[in-house]
JSON list of C-alpha atoms in Angstrom, two decimals:
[
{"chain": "A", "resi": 1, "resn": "UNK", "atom": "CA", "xyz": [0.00, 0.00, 0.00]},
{"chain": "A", "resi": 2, "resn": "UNK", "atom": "CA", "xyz": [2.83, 2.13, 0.69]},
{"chain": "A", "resi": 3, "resn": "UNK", "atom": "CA", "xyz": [4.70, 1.37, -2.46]},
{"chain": "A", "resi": 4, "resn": "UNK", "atom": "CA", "xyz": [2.12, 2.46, -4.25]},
{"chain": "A", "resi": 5, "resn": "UNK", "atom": "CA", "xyz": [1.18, 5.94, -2.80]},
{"chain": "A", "resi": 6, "resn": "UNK", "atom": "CA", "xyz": [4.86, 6.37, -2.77]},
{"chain": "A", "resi": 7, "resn": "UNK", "atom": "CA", "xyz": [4.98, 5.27, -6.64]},
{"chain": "A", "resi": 8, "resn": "UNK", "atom": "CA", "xyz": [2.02, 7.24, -7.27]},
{"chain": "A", "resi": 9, "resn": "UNK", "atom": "CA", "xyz": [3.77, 10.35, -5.77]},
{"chain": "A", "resi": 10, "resn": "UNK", "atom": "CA", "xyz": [6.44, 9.99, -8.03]},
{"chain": "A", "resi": 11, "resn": "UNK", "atom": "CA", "xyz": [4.50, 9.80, -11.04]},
{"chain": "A", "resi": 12, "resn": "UNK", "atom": "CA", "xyz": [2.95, 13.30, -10.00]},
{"chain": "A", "resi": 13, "resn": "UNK", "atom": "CA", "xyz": [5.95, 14.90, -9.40]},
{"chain": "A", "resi": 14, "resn": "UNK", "atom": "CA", "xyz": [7.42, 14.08, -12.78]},
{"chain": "A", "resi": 15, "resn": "UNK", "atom": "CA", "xyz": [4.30, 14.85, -14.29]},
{"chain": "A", "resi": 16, "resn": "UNK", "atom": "CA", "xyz": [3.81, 17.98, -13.03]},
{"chain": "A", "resi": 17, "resn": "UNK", "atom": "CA", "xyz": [7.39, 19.01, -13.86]},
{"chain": "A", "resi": 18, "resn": "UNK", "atom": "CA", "xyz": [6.60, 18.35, -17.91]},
{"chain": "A", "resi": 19, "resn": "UNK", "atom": "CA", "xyz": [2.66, 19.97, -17.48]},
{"chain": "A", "resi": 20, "resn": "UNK", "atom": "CA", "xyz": [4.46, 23.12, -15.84]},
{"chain": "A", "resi": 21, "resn": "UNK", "atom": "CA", "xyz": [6.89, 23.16, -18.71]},
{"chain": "A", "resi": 22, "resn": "UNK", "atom": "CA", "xyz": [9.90, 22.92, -16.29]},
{"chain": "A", "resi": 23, "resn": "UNK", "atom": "CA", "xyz": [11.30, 19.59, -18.45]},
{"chain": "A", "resi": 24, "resn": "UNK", "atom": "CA", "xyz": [10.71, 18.36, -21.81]},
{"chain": "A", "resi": 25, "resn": "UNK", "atom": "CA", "xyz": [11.14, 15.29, -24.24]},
{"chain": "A", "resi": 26, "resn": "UNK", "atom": "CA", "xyz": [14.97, 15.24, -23.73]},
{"chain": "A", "resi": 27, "resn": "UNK", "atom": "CA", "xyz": [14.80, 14.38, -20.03]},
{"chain": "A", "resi": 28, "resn": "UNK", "atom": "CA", "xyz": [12.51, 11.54, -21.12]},
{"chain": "A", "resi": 29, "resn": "UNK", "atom": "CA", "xyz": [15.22, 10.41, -23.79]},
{"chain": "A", "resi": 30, "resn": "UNK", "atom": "CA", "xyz": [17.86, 10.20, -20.91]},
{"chain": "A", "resi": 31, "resn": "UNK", "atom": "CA", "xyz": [15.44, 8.70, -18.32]},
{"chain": "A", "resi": 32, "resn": "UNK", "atom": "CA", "xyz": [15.20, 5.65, -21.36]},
{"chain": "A", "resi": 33, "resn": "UNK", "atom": "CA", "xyz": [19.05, 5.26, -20.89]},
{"chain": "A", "resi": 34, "resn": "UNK", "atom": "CA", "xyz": [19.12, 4.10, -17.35]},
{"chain": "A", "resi": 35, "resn": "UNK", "atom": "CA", "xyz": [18.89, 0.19, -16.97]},
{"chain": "A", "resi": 36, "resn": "UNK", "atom": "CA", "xyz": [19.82, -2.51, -14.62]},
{"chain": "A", "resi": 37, "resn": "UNK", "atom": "CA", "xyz": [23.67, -1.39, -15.33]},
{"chain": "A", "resi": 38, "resn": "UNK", "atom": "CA", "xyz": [23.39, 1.94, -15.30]},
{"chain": "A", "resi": 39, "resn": "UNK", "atom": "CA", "xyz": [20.93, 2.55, -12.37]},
{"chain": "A", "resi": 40, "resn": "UNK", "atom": "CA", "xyz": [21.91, 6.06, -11.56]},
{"chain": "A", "resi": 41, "resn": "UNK", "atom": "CA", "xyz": [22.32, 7.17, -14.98]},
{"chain": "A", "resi": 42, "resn": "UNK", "atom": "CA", "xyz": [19.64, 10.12, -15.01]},
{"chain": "A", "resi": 43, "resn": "UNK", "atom": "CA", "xyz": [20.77, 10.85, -11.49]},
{"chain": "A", "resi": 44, "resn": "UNK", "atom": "CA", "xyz": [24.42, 11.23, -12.41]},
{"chain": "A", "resi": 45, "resn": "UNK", "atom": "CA", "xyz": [24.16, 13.26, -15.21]},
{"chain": "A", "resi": 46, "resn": "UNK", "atom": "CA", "xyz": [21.70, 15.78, -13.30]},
{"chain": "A", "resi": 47, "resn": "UNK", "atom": "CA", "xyz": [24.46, 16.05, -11.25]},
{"chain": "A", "resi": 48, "resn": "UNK", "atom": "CA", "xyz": [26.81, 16.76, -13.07]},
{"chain": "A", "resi": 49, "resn": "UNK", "atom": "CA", "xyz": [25.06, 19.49, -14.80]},
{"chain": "A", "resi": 50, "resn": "UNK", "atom": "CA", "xyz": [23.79, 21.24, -11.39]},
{"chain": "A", "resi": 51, "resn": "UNK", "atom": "CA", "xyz": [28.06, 20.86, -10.88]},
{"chain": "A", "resi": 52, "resn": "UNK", "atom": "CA", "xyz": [28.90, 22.81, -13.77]},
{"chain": "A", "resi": 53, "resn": "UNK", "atom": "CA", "xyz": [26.52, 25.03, -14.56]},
{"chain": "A", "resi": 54, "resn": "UNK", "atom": "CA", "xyz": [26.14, 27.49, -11.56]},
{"chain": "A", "resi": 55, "resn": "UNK", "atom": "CA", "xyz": [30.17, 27.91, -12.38]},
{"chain": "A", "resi": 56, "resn": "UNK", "atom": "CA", "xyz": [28.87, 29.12, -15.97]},
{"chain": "A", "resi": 57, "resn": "UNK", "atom": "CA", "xyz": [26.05, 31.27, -14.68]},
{"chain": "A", "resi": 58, "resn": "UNK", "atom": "CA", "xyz": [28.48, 33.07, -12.55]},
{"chain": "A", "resi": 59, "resn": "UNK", "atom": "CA", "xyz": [30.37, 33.77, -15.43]},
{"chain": "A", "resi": 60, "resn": "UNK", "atom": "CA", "xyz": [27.58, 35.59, -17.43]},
{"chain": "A", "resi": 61, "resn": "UNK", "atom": "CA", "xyz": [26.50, 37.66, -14.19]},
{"chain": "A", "resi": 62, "resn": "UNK", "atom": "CA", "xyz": [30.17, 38.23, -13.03]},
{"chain": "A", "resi": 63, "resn": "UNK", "atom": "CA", "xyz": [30.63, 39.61, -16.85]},
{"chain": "A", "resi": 64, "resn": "UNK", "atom": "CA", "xyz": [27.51, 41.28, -17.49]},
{"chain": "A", "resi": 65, "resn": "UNK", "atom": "CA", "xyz": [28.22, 43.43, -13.93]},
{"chain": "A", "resi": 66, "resn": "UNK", "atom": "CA", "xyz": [31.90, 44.67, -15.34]},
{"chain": "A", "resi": 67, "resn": "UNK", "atom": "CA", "xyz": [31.44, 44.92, -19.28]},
{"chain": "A", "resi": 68, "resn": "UNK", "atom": "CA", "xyz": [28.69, 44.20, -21.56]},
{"chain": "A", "resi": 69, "resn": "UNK", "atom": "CA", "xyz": [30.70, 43.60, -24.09]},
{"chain": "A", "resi": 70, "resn": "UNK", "atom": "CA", "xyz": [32.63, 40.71, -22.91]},
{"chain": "A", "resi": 71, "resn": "UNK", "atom": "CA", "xyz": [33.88, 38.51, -25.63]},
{"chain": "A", "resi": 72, "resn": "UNK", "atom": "CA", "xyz": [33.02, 35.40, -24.18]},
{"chain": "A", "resi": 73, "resn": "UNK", "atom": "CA", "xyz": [29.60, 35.88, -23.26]},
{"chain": "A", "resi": 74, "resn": "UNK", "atom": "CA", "xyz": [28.03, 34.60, -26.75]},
{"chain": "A", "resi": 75, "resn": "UNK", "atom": "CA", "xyz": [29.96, 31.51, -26.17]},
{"chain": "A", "resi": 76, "resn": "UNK", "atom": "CA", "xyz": [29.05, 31.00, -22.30]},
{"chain": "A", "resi": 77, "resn": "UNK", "atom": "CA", "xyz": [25.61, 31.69, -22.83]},
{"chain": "A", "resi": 78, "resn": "UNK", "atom": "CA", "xyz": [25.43, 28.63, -25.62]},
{"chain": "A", "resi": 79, "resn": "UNK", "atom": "CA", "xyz": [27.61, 26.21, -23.70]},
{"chain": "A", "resi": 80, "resn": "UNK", "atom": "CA", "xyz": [24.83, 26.77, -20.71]},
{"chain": "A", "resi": 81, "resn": "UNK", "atom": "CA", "xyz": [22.08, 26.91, -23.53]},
{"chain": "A", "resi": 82, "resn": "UNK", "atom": "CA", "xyz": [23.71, 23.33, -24.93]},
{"chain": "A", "resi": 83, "resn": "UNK", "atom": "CA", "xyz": [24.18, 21.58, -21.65]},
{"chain": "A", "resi": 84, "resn": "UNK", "atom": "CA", "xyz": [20.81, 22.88, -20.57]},
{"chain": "A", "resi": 85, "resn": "UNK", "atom": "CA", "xyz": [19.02, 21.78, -23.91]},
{"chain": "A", "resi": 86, "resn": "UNK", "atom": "CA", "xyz": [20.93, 18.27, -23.57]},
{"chain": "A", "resi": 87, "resn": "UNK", "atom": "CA", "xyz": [19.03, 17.53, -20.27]},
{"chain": "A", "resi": 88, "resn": "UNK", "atom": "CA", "xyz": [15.78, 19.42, -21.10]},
{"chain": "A", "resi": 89, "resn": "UNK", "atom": "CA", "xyz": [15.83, 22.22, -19.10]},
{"chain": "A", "resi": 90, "resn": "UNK", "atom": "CA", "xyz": [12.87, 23.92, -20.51]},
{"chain": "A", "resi": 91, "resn": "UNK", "atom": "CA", "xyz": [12.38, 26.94, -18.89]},
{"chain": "A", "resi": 92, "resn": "UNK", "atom": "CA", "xyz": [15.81, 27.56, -18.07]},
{"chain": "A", "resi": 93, "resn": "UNK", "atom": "CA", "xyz": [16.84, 26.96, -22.05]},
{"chain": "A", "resi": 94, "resn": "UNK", "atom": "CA", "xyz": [14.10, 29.88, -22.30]},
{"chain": "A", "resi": 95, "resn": "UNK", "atom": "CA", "xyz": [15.30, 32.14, -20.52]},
{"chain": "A", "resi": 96, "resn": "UNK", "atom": "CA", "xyz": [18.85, 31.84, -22.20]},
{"chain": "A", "resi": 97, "resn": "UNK", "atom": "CA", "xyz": [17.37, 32.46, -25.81]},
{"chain": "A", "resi": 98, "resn": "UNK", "atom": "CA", "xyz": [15.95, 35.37, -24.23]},
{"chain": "A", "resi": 99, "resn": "UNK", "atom": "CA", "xyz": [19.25, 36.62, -22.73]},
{"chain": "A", "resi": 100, "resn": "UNK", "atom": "CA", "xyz": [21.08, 35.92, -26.16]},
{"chain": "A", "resi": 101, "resn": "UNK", "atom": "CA", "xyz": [18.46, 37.84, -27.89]},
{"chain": "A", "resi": 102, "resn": "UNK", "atom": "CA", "xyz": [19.24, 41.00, -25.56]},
{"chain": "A", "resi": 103, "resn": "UNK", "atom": "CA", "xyz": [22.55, 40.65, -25.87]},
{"chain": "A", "resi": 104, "resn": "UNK", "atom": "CA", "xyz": [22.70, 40.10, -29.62]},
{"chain": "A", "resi": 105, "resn": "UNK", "atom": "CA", "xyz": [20.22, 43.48, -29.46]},
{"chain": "A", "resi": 106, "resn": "UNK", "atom": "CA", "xyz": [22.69, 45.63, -27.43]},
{"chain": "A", "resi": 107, "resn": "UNK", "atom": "CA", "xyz": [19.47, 45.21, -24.49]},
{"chain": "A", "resi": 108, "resn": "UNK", "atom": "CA", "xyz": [22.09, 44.90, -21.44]},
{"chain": "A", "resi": 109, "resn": "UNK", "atom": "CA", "xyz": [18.97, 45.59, -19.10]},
{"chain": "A", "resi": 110, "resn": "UNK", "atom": "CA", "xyz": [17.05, 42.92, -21.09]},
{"chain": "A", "resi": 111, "resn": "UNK", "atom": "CA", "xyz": [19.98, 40.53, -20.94]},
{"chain": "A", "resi": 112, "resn": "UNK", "atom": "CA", "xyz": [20.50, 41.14, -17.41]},
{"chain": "A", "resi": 113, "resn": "UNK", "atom": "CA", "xyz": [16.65, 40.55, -16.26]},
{"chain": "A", "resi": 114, "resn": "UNK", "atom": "CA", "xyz": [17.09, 37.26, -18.53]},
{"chain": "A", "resi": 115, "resn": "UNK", "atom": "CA", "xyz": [19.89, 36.25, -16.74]},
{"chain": "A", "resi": 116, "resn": "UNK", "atom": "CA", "xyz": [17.94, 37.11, -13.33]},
{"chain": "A", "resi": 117, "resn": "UNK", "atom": "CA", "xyz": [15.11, 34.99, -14.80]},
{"chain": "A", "resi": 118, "resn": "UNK", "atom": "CA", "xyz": [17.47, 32.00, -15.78]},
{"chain": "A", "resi": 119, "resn": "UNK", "atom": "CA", "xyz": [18.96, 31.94, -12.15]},
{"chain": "A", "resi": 120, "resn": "UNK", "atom": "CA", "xyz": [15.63, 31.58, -10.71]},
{"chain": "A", "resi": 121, "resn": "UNK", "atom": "CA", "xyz": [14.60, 28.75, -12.84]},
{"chain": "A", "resi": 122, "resn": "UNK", "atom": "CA", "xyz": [17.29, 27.07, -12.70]},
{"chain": "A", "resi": 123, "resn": "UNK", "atom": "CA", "xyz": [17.25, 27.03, -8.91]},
{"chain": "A", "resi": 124, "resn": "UNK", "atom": "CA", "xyz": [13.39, 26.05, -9.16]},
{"chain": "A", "resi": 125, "resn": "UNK", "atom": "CA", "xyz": [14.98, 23.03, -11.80]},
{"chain": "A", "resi": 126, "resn": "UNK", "atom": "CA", "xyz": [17.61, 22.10, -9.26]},
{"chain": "A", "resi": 127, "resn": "UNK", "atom": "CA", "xyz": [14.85, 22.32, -5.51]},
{"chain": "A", "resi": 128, "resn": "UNK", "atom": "CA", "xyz": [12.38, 20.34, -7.77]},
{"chain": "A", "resi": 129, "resn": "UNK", "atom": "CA", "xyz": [15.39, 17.35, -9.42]},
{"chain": "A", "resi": 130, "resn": "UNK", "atom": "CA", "xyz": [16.27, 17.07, -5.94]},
{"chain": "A", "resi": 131, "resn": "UNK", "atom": "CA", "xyz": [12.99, 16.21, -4.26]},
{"chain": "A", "resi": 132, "resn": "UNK", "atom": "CA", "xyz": [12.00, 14.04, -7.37]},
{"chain": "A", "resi": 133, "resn": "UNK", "atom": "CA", "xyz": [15.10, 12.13, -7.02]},
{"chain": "A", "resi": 134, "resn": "UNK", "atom": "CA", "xyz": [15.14, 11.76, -3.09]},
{"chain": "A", "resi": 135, "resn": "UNK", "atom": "CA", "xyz": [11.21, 10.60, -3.27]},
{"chain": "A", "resi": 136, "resn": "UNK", "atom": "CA", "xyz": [12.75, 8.36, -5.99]},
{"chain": "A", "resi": 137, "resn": "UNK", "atom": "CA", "xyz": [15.37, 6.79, -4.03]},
{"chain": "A", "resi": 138, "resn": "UNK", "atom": "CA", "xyz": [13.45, 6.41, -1.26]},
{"chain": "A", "resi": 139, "resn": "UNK", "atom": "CA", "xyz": [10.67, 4.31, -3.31]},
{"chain": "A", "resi": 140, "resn": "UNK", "atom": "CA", "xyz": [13.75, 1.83, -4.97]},
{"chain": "A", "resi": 141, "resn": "UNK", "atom": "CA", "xyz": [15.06, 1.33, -1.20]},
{"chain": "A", "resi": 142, "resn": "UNK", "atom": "CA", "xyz": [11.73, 0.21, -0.08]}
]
């Protein structure tokens, strides 16, 4: 009975992180990659991303503080945009297009709001991964 308002809780969660546009397909396409020896997959590769890419987001707001014009923002903001994309960060992917767009514009108040934006979803991506996955672990140790 417990294993199955636990599993049942799980499906919600995940559900309501696709309905809410949080994730998308390509978290489902990784989720089919975990198997019986890779049990962790999904797991490890969310981790590794929520590793890396606060280090790149404090890049683009460290750079967009002391000069707009930093040559390396284009290419920061698509290595976040790719890594994002690869996991199916939704709304966080979102919010980068929208940064790139100011920034390709000149907008540094648009880009910076963007960037605001993308910080808070991708904390929102990150608080939400994590209970999914503890609620997760918890059902496969019962």
């Amino acid at each position: 009975m417990e294993s199955d308002l636990l599993r049942q809780q799980i499906s919600n969660m995940r559900q309501s992180l696709f309905v809410e546009e949080i994730l998308e397909y390509q978290f489902l396409q990784l989720e089919q990659l975990q198997d019986n020896e890779n049990p962790n997959f999904l797991q490890e590769i969310m981790t590794l991303y929520f590793r890396e890419s606060p280090k790149t987001i404090a890049i683009i707001d460290q750079a967009l503080e002391e000069h707009f014009n930093f040559p390396g923002m284009h290419k920061y903001l698509h290595q976040l945009k790719g890594s994002s994309a690869s996991i199916g960060a939704n709304k966080v992917t979102k919010e980068i297009n929208q940064a790139l767009e100011c920034f390709k514009g000149g907008d540094i108040q648009g880009c910076k709001a963007a960037v605001q934006r993308l910080k808070q979803e991708h904390n929102i991506l990150r608080n939400r991964l994590e209970s999914y996955f503890q609620v997760s672990l918890s059902h496969e140790n019962n």
